[in-house]
XYZ file of C-alpha atoms in Angstrom:
787
model
C 9.251 105.366 133.053
C 6.738 106.690 130.507
C 7.948 107.132 126.949
C 8.577 110.548 125.429
C 8.243 110.816 121.658
C 8.713 107.528 119.866
C 7.773 106.538 116.332
C 5.920 109.294 114.490
C 7.151 112.148 116.697
C 9.287 115.023 115.408
C 11.900 114.588 118.117
C 14.721 117.109 117.847
C 17.958 115.727 116.472
C 20.126 114.940 119.451
C 23.344 114.985 117.384
C 22.759 118.623 116.452
C 23.784 119.733 119.931
C 27.408 118.786 119.357
C 27.415 119.949 115.744
C 25.971 123.374 116.505
C 28.202 123.927 119.520
C 31.374 122.963 117.685
C 32.202 119.815 119.632
C 31.693 117.250 116.883
C 34.524 114.787 116.340
C 35.422 114.720 112.648
C 38.353 112.864 111.138
C 40.343 116.058 110.689
C 39.920 116.674 114.437
C 41.927 113.509 115.088
C 45.611 114.261 115.656
C 47.758 111.419 116.925
C 51.018 111.694 118.849
C 53.957 111.865 116.486
C 51.863 112.056 113.327
C 53.350 113.099 110.019
C 51.526 114.684 107.094
C 51.268 113.596 103.488
C 50.980 115.643 100.328
C 50.180 113.952 97.022
C 51.850 115.076 93.834
C 49.089 114.681 91.248
C 49.194 114.527 87.487
C 48.498 117.779 85.668
C 47.945 115.981 82.369
C 45.072 113.640 81.568
C 46.989 110.920 79.745
C 50.658 110.159 79.451
C 53.520 107.756 79.971
C 55.603 108.243 83.093
C 59.141 108.250 81.722
C 60.762 109.207 85.033
C 59.953 110.263 88.580
C 63.039 111.715 90.279
C 62.532 112.159 94.024
C 66.180 112.677 95.021
C 65.923 116.415 95.626
C 62.726 116.044 97.622
C 64.138 113.342 99.889
C 66.782 115.687 101.288
C 64.503 118.592 102.029
C 63.702 119.740 105.588
C 61.217 117.655 107.511
C 60.830 114.935 104.891
C 60.284 111.496 106.412
C 59.878 109.464 103.241
C 58.893 109.903 99.588
C 56.792 107.221 97.929
C 56.213 106.449 94.256
C 54.420 103.708 92.390
C 57.536 101.545 92.679
C 56.939 101.259 96.434
C 53.568 99.635 95.721
C 54.717 96.910 93.361
C 53.226 93.736 94.738
C 50.492 95.673 96.531
C 46.973 94.939 95.360
C 44.849 97.068 93.064
C 42.056 99.275 94.406
C 39.155 96.819 93.967
C 35.825 97.187 92.238
C 32.952 95.824 94.317
C 30.548 94.940 91.518
C 31.089 92.930 88.345
C 28.719 93.433 85.424
C 28.284 90.776 82.736
C 27.549 92.130 79.270
C 24.752 91.168 76.885
C 26.964 88.457 75.376
C 27.590 86.826 78.736
C 31.136 88.149 79.037
C 32.476 89.847 82.190
C 33.291 93.538 82.017
C 36.805 94.705 81.277
C 38.353 95.508 84.647
C 41.701 97.328 84.640
C 44.105 97.529 87.551
C 43.866 100.651 89.716
C 47.191 101.318 91.488
C 47.554 103.236 94.750
C 50.141 105.493 93.072
C 50.483 105.717 89.297
C 52.558 102.993 87.687
C 53.758 103.415 84.111
C 51.032 105.841 83.020
C 48.758 108.578 84.278
C 45.149 108.400 83.141
C 43.394 111.470 84.507
C 44.239 114.891 85.855
C 44.535 114.452 89.597
C 45.861 110.893 89.635
C 48.493 110.641 92.396
C 52.009 110.042 91.093
C 54.052 110.425 94.269
C 53.442 111.153 97.938
C 55.671 113.003 100.378
C 55.407 112.252 104.085
C 56.890 115.040 106.207
C 56.743 116.553 109.670
C 54.360 119.295 108.512
C 52.006 119.682 105.602
C 53.896 122.746 104.388
C 57.158 120.785 104.316
C 55.467 117.928 102.443
C 54.055 120.371 99.886
C 57.410 122.094 99.407
C 59.158 118.778 98.879
C 56.517 117.597 96.398
C 57.311 120.654 94.267
C 60.910 119.472 94.093
C 59.984 116.111 92.564
C 60.942 116.037 88.899
C 58.320 114.156 86.875
C 58.700 113.571 83.156
C 55.500 112.607 81.336
C 55.325 111.810 77.629
C 51.875 113.212 76.976
C 49.400 111.109 74.983
C 46.109 112.115 73.340
C 43.338 112.306 75.917
C 40.051 110.481 75.376
C 37.226 112.562 76.849
C 34.123 112.151 74.688
C 32.499 108.746 75.230
C 31.379 108.175 71.657
C 34.803 109.155 70.332
C 36.369 106.741 72.814
C 34.526 103.843 71.162
C 35.558 104.630 67.592
C 37.966 102.339 65.794
C 41.512 103.500 66.327
C 40.710 105.573 69.425
C 43.551 105.966 71.893
C 43.145 103.373 74.634
C 42.964 104.537 78.235
C 44.375 101.170 79.308
C 46.854 99.568 76.938
C 46.173 96.071 78.275
C 42.436 96.199 77.476
C 40.876 95.407 74.110
C 39.357 98.889 73.787
C 37.681 101.573 75.890
C 34.399 99.679 76.282
C 33.981 98.417 79.843
C 30.793 96.522 78.960
C 27.862 96.546 76.538
C 24.867 95.654 78.714
C 21.430 94.704 77.435
C 18.411 94.433 79.709
C 16.150 92.600 79.430
C 17.831 90.988 76.411
C 14.922 88.585 75.926
C 12.626 91.596 75.471
C 14.573 93.181 72.626
C 12.882 91.578 69.626
C 9.383 92.078 71.026
C 10.230 95.663 72.002
C 11.495 96.447 68.511
C 8.297 94.929 67.038
C 6.160 97.093 69.345
C 7.858 100.197 67.959
C 7.156 99.062 64.421
C 3.468 98.664 65.289
C 3.148 101.846 67.402
C 0.604 104.549 66.582
C 3.004 107.163 67.905
C 6.692 107.179 68.858
C 8.370 109.932 70.871
C 12.152 110.175 70.701
C 14.422 112.287 72.878
C 18.189 112.601 73.212
C 19.416 114.017 76.491
C 22.336 114.331 78.879
C 22.550 113.634 82.591
C 25.295 116.122 83.377
C 28.388 115.146 85.342
C 28.387 116.382 88.944
C 30.802 116.792 91.840
C 29.275 115.834 95.193
C 30.958 118.579 97.284
C 30.061 117.507 100.836
C 30.859 120.177 103.413
C 33.629 118.016 104.901
C 36.317 116.975 102.422
C 37.808 113.500 102.593
C 40.387 112.798 105.315
C 42.474 109.736 106.185
C 44.702 109.093 109.200
C 46.692 105.869 109.248
C 48.171 104.445 112.461
C 50.213 101.340 113.139
C 51.053 99.581 116.422
C 54.260 97.651 115.838
C 53.997 95.787 119.145
C 50.725 94.123 118.164
C 50.990 94.442 114.357
C 47.650 96.235 114.318
C 46.541 98.904 111.859
C 43.965 101.637 112.430
C 42.502 103.850 109.729
C 40.432 106.884 110.652
C 38.507 107.959 107.583
C 35.520 109.868 106.243
C 33.517 106.842 105.182
C 29.868 105.904 104.808
C 30.680 102.226 105.388
C 33.793 101.490 107.462
C 33.314 97.703 107.428
C 33.358 97.678 103.632
C 36.559 99.745 103.612
C 38.118 97.279 106.061
C 37.113 94.341 103.863
C 38.242 95.834 100.553
C 41.470 97.417 101.755
C 42.488 94.615 104.062
C 41.705 91.649 101.852
C 42.364 92.998 98.360
C 44.869 95.851 98.586
C 47.194 95.578 101.571
C 46.658 91.973 102.647
C 45.928 92.842 106.271
C 43.812 90.298 108.193
C 40.540 91.881 109.301
C 41.242 91.198 112.972
C 44.412 93.280 112.603
C 42.700 96.206 110.894
C 40.388 98.674 112.599
C 38.514 101.283 110.552
C 36.902 104.210 112.331
C 34.571 106.716 110.692
C 33.627 109.263 113.373
C 31.364 112.232 112.636
C 31.202 112.646 108.866
C 30.116 115.944 107.363
C 28.060 114.736 104.430
C 28.693 112.032 101.880
C 26.063 111.947 99.110
C 27.609 108.731 97.804
C 31.109 110.035 97.250
C 32.281 108.678 100.627
C 31.024 105.125 99.995
C 34.069 104.121 98.036
C 37.534 102.888 98.933
C 40.061 105.444 97.755
C 43.795 105.355 97.086
C 44.536 107.851 99.861
C 43.061 105.525 102.509
C 45.256 102.650 101.378
C 48.279 104.919 101.170
C 47.961 106.325 104.692
C 47.495 102.838 106.122
C 50.513 101.517 104.193
C 52.694 104.530 104.965
C 51.976 104.433 108.700
C 53.677 101.051 108.895
C 56.464 102.001 106.484
C 57.258 105.154 108.502
C 56.401 103.636 111.899
C 54.306 106.659 112.809
C 50.803 108.001 112.145
C 50.279 109.560 108.713
C 47.511 112.084 108.026
C 45.990 113.460 104.834
C 43.259 116.070 104.549
C 41.949 116.854 101.101
C 41.814 120.435 99.961
C 38.723 121.520 98.065
C 40.799 121.720 94.895
C 41.976 118.139 95.389
C 38.400 117.024 95.961
C 37.379 118.217 92.503
C 40.007 115.986 90.867
C 40.058 113.003 93.230
C 36.545 112.461 94.640
C 34.389 110.209 92.478
C 32.074 112.229 90.260
C 28.405 111.468 89.595
C 25.973 110.957 86.683
C 27.508 111.622 83.198
C 25.121 109.695 80.945
C 24.232 110.444 77.326
C 20.951 108.794 76.326
C 18.559 108.280 73.464
C 15.130 107.233 74.745
C 12.073 106.225 72.730
C 8.496 105.749 73.931
C 5.904 103.847 71.862
C 2.152 104.430 72.331
C -0.945 102.874 70.802
C -3.855 104.768 69.265
C -5.419 105.216 72.728
C -2.211 106.740 74.180
C -1.340 103.657 76.219
C 2.387 103.071 76.625
C 3.337 99.915 74.721
C 7.136 99.905 74.786
C 10.193 101.810 75.951
C 13.681 101.610 74.481
C 16.884 103.356 75.595
C 20.512 103.548 74.516
C 22.898 105.065 77.043
C 26.608 105.807 77.101
C 27.772 105.884 80.729
C 31.128 107.365 81.676
C 33.262 105.258 84.028
C 36.196 107.668 84.000
C 39.727 106.303 83.971
C 39.197 103.523 86.539
C 36.356 101.520 88.026
C 35.325 103.014 91.351
C 33.903 100.678 94.009
C 30.289 100.379 92.819
C 30.570 102.216 89.478
C 29.510 99.361 87.153
C 26.214 98.823 88.995
C 24.988 102.424 88.780
C 24.075 102.676 85.067
C 22.942 99.032 84.952
C 21.168 97.433 87.914
C 20.399 100.709 89.690
C 19.213 102.359 86.475
C 17.811 99.783 84.064
C 15.595 98.194 86.706
C 13.857 101.544 87.285
C 12.957 102.315 83.674
C 9.372 101.156 84.210
C 8.820 104.076 86.564
C 5.229 104.398 87.745
C 3.817 103.040 84.498
C 2.484 99.710 83.243
C 4.601 99.669 80.081
C 4.614 95.995 78.989
C 7.912 95.955 77.059
C 11.183 97.653 78.005
C 14.687 97.241 76.646
C 17.687 99.101 78.064
C 21.143 99.171 76.503
C 24.108 100.675 78.345
C 27.637 101.042 77.038
C 30.045 101.863 79.853
C 33.114 103.696 78.627
C 36.595 104.400 79.957
C 37.805 107.987 79.459
C 40.691 110.105 80.736
C 38.581 111.683 83.460
C 38.059 111.221 87.200
C 36.220 107.945 87.987
C 32.420 108.187 88.132
C 30.298 106.379 90.724
C 27.152 106.725 92.814
C 25.866 110.195 93.677
C 22.661 110.844 95.610
C 20.077 108.607 93.955
C 22.642 106.616 91.941
C 20.993 105.438 88.733
C 17.478 106.246 89.879
C 17.733 109.998 89.019
C 19.168 109.119 85.609
C 16.277 106.723 84.892
C 13.615 109.108 86.173
C 14.967 112.036 84.184
C 14.926 110.078 80.919
C 11.481 108.642 81.498
C 9.725 111.749 82.781
C 11.155 113.952 80.067
C 10.053 111.608 77.276
C 6.570 111.218 78.808
C 6.216 115.002 78.958
C 7.409 115.366 75.373
C 4.948 112.685 74.263
C 2.059 114.538 75.911
C 2.982 117.736 74.073
C 3.303 115.933 70.742
C -0.090 114.280 71.234
C -1.722 117.457 72.492
C -2.921 115.860 75.727
C -2.611 116.938 79.351
C 0.691 115.670 80.821
C -0.974 114.675 84.096
C -3.826 112.877 82.326
C -1.355 110.905 80.197
C 0.511 109.841 83.307
C -2.645 108.884 85.191
C -3.887 106.822 82.246
C -0.712 104.712 82.343
C -0.220 104.441 86.126
C 0.200 101.029 87.707
C -2.838 100.471 89.920
C -2.634 96.852 91.081
C -0.003 95.557 93.501
C 2.180 93.638 93.787
C 3.282 94.482 90.275
C 6.074 92.661 88.433
C 7.725 95.057 85.983
C 9.315 93.892 82.711
C 12.686 94.969 84.119
C 12.937 92.315 86.832
C 11.681 94.050 89.980
C 8.380 93.682 91.812
C 6.739 96.702 93.408
C 5.074 95.460 96.584
C 2.800 98.448 97.160
C 2.044 102.022 96.131
C -0.705 104.468 95.208
C 0.414 106.806 92.437
C -3.004 108.374 91.965
C -3.009 109.373 95.643
C 0.330 111.186 95.392
C -0.812 112.925 92.217
C -4.097 113.902 93.897
C -2.114 115.362 96.774
C 0.201 117.200 94.395
C -2.689 118.810 92.531
C -4.067 120.005 95.865
C -0.696 121.356 97.032
C 0.212 122.932 93.708
C -2.975 124.960 93.223
C -2.939 124.114 89.526
C -6.308 125.836 89.114
C -4.630 129.135 89.938
C -1.715 128.672 87.563
C -3.281 130.563 84.643
C -3.641 133.683 86.797
C -0.042 133.375 87.994
C 1.153 132.999 84.409
C -0.772 136.098 83.375
C 0.793 138.059 86.225
C 4.272 136.953 85.174
C 3.575 138.011 81.598
C 2.591 141.472 82.827
C 6.038 141.675 84.390
C 7.731 140.608 81.157
C 8.476 137.046 82.322
C 7.545 133.635 80.944
C 5.988 131.257 83.456
C 5.964 127.477 83.171
C 4.586 124.545 85.136
C 6.306 121.179 85.146
C 5.181 117.959 86.800
C 6.688 114.522 87.087
C 6.352 111.242 88.941
C 9.086 108.995 90.253
C 9.560 105.630 91.855
C 12.736 104.578 93.576
C 14.124 101.163 94.446
C 16.102 101.547 97.649
C 16.960 99.743 100.842
C 19.347 97.932 98.543
C 19.159 94.144 98.923
C 18.681 91.189 99.102
C 22.185 89.762 99.217
C 21.259 86.634 97.274
C 19.777 88.634 94.403
C 22.487 91.274 94.161
C 25.095 88.519 94.378
C 23.629 86.973 91.247
C 23.766 90.410 89.611
C 27.479 90.836 90.296
C 27.776 92.366 93.779
C 30.932 91.200 95.514
C 29.581 91.940 98.989
C 26.451 91.149 100.956
C 23.905 93.908 101.450
C 22.444 92.919 104.796
C 22.677 95.024 107.940
C 23.419 94.275 111.578
C 22.696 95.527 115.070
C 23.718 94.619 118.582
C 21.522 95.807 121.460
C 23.250 95.826 124.829
C 21.075 96.579 127.866
C 22.795 97.933 130.946
C 21.835 96.751 134.413
C 19.953 99.974 135.141
C 17.867 99.799 131.968
C 19.694 102.034 129.519
C 20.536 100.608 126.116
C 23.457 100.863 123.741
C 22.585 100.014 120.141
C 25.570 99.253 117.930
C 24.682 99.437 114.254
C 26.503 98.689 111.030
C 24.700 101.633 109.441
C 26.613 104.893 109.414
C 25.296 108.396 110.021
C 26.635 111.362 108.072
C 23.793 113.833 108.362
C 20.662 111.659 108.298
C 19.784 111.901 111.996
C 20.191 108.207 112.801
C 21.124 108.840 116.403
C 17.668 110.338 116.873
C 15.420 108.203 114.657
C 17.031 104.873 115.545
C 16.610 105.690 119.238
C 12.944 106.474 118.607
C 12.359 103.002 117.183
C 13.945 101.147 120.106
C 12.375 103.424 122.712
C 8.935 102.914 121.176
C 9.279 99.136 121.210
C 10.127 99.065 124.925
C 8.142 102.088 126.054
C 11.010 104.054 127.568
C 12.326 107.567 127.041
C 14.502 108.070 123.975
C 17.251 109.517 126.165
C 17.825 106.010 127.557
C 18.969 104.755 124.138
C 22.476 105.447 122.828
C 23.376 104.764 119.194
C 26.957 103.711 118.384
C 28.240 103.436 114.828
C 31.311 103.911 112.680
C 33.931 101.800 114.481
C 34.636 98.289 113.233
C 36.076 97.342 116.622
C 32.763 98.099 118.350
C 29.944 97.290 115.952
C 29.099 94.032 114.188
C 29.873 93.583 110.504
C 27.546 95.801 108.495
C 27.329 97.246 105.026
C 26.988 100.946 105.874
C 24.749 103.716 104.620
C 23.839 104.430 101.009
C 20.879 103.755 98.739
C 18.370 104.993 101.370
C 18.795 101.747 103.259
C 19.457 102.829 106.841
C 15.999 102.676 108.419
C 14.637 99.971 106.107
C 17.592 97.606 106.516
C 19.593 98.870 109.525
C 16.440 99.803 111.418
C 14.956 96.377 110.754
C 18.087 94.718 112.161
C 17.616 96.829 115.306
C 13.994 95.749 115.536
C 14.979 92.089 115.296
C 17.682 92.459 117.960
C 15.315 94.408 120.241
C 12.650 91.717 119.803
C 15.187 89.175 121.065
C 15.903 91.436 124.046
C 12.188 91.782 124.848
C 11.601 88.038 124.559
C 14.378 87.264 127.008
C 13.268 90.059 129.330
C 9.763 88.567 129.347
C 11.217 85.267 130.546
C 12.947 87.036 133.413
C 9.789 89.017 134.211
C 7.737 85.798 134.269
C 9.994 84.423 137.001
C 9.863 87.668 138.958
C 6.062 87.815 138.676
C 5.608 84.064 139.138
C 3.471 83.863 136.026
C 3.512 82.083 132.690
C 5.734 83.699 130.074
C 2.821 83.677 127.619
C 0.858 85.944 129.971
C 3.555 88.617 130.206
C 2.895 91.909 128.401
C 5.246 94.862 127.876
C 3.744 98.330 127.744
C 5.122 101.781 128.592
C 8.292 100.387 130.087
C 6.694 97.872 132.436
C 5.969 94.131 132.314
C 2.607 93.017 133.586
C 0.574 89.838 133.889
C -2.358 89.977 131.506
C -5.660 90.542 133.299
C -4.046 91.469 136.626
C -2.468 94.493 138.302
C 0.806 92.638 138.890
C 3.707 94.377 137.155
C 7.438 94.967 137.304
C 9.324 97.906 135.822
C 11.716 97.610 132.903
C 14.647 98.673 135.088
C 13.888 96.001 137.692
C 13.924 93.316 135.012
C 17.178 94.538 133.496
C 18.799 94.668 136.927
C 17.681 91.124 137.551
C 19.333 90.076 134.284
C 22.681 91.079 135.750
C 21.926 90.235 139.394
C 20.084 86.924 138.873
C 18.997 86.129 142.448
C 15.373 85.460 141.667
C 15.380 82.982 138.800
C 17.186 79.721 138.043
C 20.359 80.127 136.028
C 19.888 76.770 134.330
C 16.826 78.217 132.560
C 18.123 81.679 131.618
C 21.722 82.755 131.333
C 22.646 86.135 132.877
C 22.974 89.301 130.844
C 20.823 91.059 128.300
C 22.549 91.519 124.962
C 21.451 90.354 121.523
C 22.646 90.661 117.909
C 20.620 90.379 114.734
C 21.398 90.511 111.025
C 18.675 91.536 108.597
C 18.700 90.730 104.892
C 15.562 92.028 103.143
C 13.559 89.969 100.688
C 13.055 92.933 98.353
C 13.818 96.595 97.802
C 11.522 99.263 99.182
C 9.743 101.442 96.626
C 9.093 105.035 97.704
C 7.308 107.097 95.099
C 5.927 110.566 94.586
C 4.772 113.361 92.360
C 6.487 116.759 92.095
C 5.492 120.104 90.606
C 7.708 123.069 89.781
C 6.776 126.570 88.641
C 9.438 128.751 87.060
C 9.806 132.207 85.635
C 12.120 132.714 82.660
C 13.514 136.114 81.754
C 13.242 136.248 77.932
C 15.970 138.885 77.710
C 18.641 136.919 79.593
C 17.434 133.316 79.796
C 17.713 133.326 83.584
C 15.422 130.807 85.291
C 14.015 131.378 88.774
C 11.995 128.808 90.661
C 8.876 130.405 92.096
C 7.056 127.402 93.607
C 7.945 123.783 94.280
C 5.658 121.088 95.710
C 6.648 117.523 96.580
C 4.153 114.802 97.495
C 5.973 111.646 98.580
C 4.976 108.189 99.774
C 7.641 106.929 102.168
C 5.535 104.319 103.942
C 5.461 104.641 107.718
C 7.297 107.700 109.031
C 9.608 107.492 112.044
C 10.408 111.211 112.445
C 8.475 113.643 110.209
C 10.853 116.535 110.839
C 13.888 114.511 109.783
C 12.071 113.222 106.698
C 11.142 116.763 105.687
C 14.753 117.835 106.105
C 15.947 114.939 103.965
C 13.535 115.901 101.202
C 14.609 119.550 101.378
C 18.256 118.550 100.970
C 17.490 116.283 98.037
C 15.449 118.971 96.320
C 18.306 121.452 96.700
C 20.745 119.030 95.088
C 18.344 118.086 92.303
C 17.668 121.734 91.519
C 21.421 122.332 91.596
C 21.845 119.715 88.881
C 18.944 121.086 86.848
C 19.977 124.745 86.888
C 23.568 125.230 87.955
C 26.019 122.374 88.400
C 28.167 121.037 85.571
C 31.492 119.249 85.722
C 33.089 120.158 82.389
C 36.300 118.915 80.702
C 38.045 120.335 77.666
C 39.259 118.163 74.791
C 42.607 117.640 76.550
C 41.031 116.230 79.691
C 41.573 119.361 81.760
C 38.790 119.990 84.274
C 37.369 123.422 83.494
C 35.120 123.536 86.561
C 37.699 122.710 89.204
C 36.713 125.233 91.863
C 33.734 127.160 93.141
C 34.761 129.974 90.808
C 33.573 127.796 87.915
C 31.387 125.094 89.466
C 28.090 126.703 90.438
C 26.700 125.283 93.676
C 23.116 126.253 94.594
C 22.765 129.042 97.136
C 19.837 130.050 99.297
C 18.521 132.595 96.827
C 18.426 129.957 94.060
C 15.799 127.983 95.968
C 12.157 128.664 96.822
C 10.272 127.730 99.963
C 9.436 124.059 99.483
C 5.947 122.662 100.059
C 6.550 119.094 101.213
C 4.050 116.382 102.125
C 4.459 112.701 102.965
C 0.955 111.891 104.185
C 0.241 109.436 101.333
C 1.481 106.323 103.070
C 1.400 102.804 101.682
C 3.580 100.910 104.185
C 6.251 98.580 102.881
C 4.927 95.032 103.157
C 8.155 93.160 103.837
C 10.058 94.923 106.631
C 8.913 95.034 110.242
C 8.631 98.830 110.372
C 6.708 99.290 107.116
C 9.209 101.993 106.143
C 10.663 103.038 102.810
C 13.730 105.151 102.079
C 13.464 108.948 101.897
C 16.969 110.417 101.679
C 17.412 110.412 97.904
C 13.868 111.079 96.689
C 14.228 114.842 96.339
C 17.273 114.499 94.092
C 15.453 111.925 91.958
C 12.180 113.752 91.369
C 13.278 117.362 91.053
C 15.448 117.606 87.886
C 12.728 116.538 85.418
C 10.157 118.750 87.160
C 12.420 121.774 86.652
C 13.220 121.003 83.013
C 9.568 120.225 82.233
C 8.624 123.602 83.714
C 11.182 125.519 81.642
C 10.135 123.771 78.423
C 6.508 124.610 79.269
C 7.414 128.268 79.790
C 9.205 128.487 76.447
C 6.526 126.654 74.507
C 3.810 128.833 76.041
C 5.586 131.791 74.474
C 5.515 130.136 71.068
C 9.126 128.978 71.105
C 9.843 125.782 69.185
C 11.761 124.160 72.039
C 11.272 120.512 72.941
C 14.258 120.040 75.248
C 17.117 121.911 76.910
C 19.967 119.958 78.458
C 20.912 120.446 82.083
C 22.140 122.627 83.598
C 19.615 125.171 82.374
C 22.051 128.053 82.571
C 20.934 131.438 81.237
C 23.047 131.101 78.091
C 21.569 127.681 77.256
C 18.014 128.848 77.814
C 18.568 132.080 75.875
C 20.117 130.119 73.005
C 17.160 127.720 72.956
C 14.702 130.613 72.869
C 16.575 132.279 70.042
C 17.200 129.251 67.874
């Protein structure tokens, strides 16, 4: 059968049929026979001692099955952290216990204190209101720098202080870096904030726990980006359930953006309660709960310094960052401001000396963890803002300054411990200048001025380390899990394939793009390939989807497994064609003998694998199924250059984005349409951070932006038409597809482009403004313009 589509084709997303017709299967669609519902009673104060939790009235209310408190979880494990960071003195981070339900104290608004399981959700909610909780309120610690002062109230009484770790990287560079600043011809300094964000996927988190008493088997249905990791963490470290007795299923998931990577208390609770109640237990988060229970993102405060010589060459970079951990350590939280941030501070530039210091701080706020880009956006924002500020201070063109300092020879070992295998930063900048019509900017600015508006142009470059791996390296850096990926390819007798992958799809289009890869390798129609994911009982152990790793790591595992399939199929074909195996070729779904017209179709070979009448069984065992695990030797390094044009209303401070161009290098492209969609989504989220979104607490630890009334999500009219290009391709040199990640790039490159554009607009009008912190809300911009 001739192939249709394959690698490089914009095949339509097959999964969209069920999503658009309303027949997707999300976790909230799962309703089990006899299930009960849970409602969590959450703390309304940020910090306090639990003096009493009286559940007696609630226990007698209609429909109540059981009421749980922290006392029911004594002896149950703590919610684990999956990454340990060692500080600059060689000491491990401070790592507090994280109970399923609060024990002794509450440490952030939204922490669950008690849980009511009842016949209906309404009954559970009513009973929760009858629980009498007495909390002796304590001072809340919200500001990170205040949290580190002597005498500050401790978030965790059993820790030495509120400092999780004080990380220096690369510590051996510090003295030389400091000396380079002393000798510099020019030093640019900038203090900035990476504002705290709430991920807000369309589908809130859901958990359904089930227990089969006859077999002592647990099942958790959950909204997860990596079900195998949830099974490992929850089974081994929290509830003590053997993995072969615990099944985790993540069906269709409506967006994640990082916030659904982590193991949460509600998942452990529903699994525990299902056994305790001997019936299924279901929880669906409300949007209000999501604001105070989903892990937040970003929240860094940074001072960055850039040293240059007399010829404007970058000589050294130095940063000091305070990174908010919140009240507890979420699953991968410690790695985000360290290994996912510090290792990217070289950016696209050949800066010879870099030193990064990060102080991670506990506060009485919701835990903070990875959010789209995870560490890479924070690094890029710092770097690209300080480079832009340096250009303005020196009176040189921002693009020329960047080009002068670009890395041009590859592979390139940075001073922050990573090696870029390939790239062409001049090519992406060339493409950006073509797309952005910079020559016409002066005329557009003049037109805006006629209309009473200020127009600005901002550019930036980014590089991203993604396809997170290898396991050996990240293990040395503190990861408590491997970061490989797996795939099993099962060929049916009639030639169709089922590919079972440890990667998980929650909006990326894996079911389409993964099928394209396998179909291309064999030369069959994509419709003959089915992708299965999200069920630990069906797919081999895998690490899930995050860090733009799915095609680079998961796709490579599929390639390796498919190669095994093809090699075995060639052996079968050689027997059927009575030819040497070395002479067998596979093209367009048929095996042929090189130099002859003898051939046999793919389906005939697969049938023979299961009906082995024509070859000796002692040489080839029946069946056609193979598994492969892939552990990369390095990250992949997508890169790009972005340009943003804005108009600023001088009367109100309102910013509108008029043009946005993105030139990306993602290596080889599997499905251009899907890649473009991924970039569009990332740009929308990055622009949301730059202009609108801000997760704000008051001094008492109360979340001020706890609903869409106060948390400003980007809407269609906040965004322009995007001009996106990914034709600058330098294929990755160390994975079989030559691919790089693409899903997070837009969120990494867009915030500094927007802020650079606004600063340019204000400075062009003679305003003495060197920086405005995100989000660039009208009041902040107006205040900056007016001193």
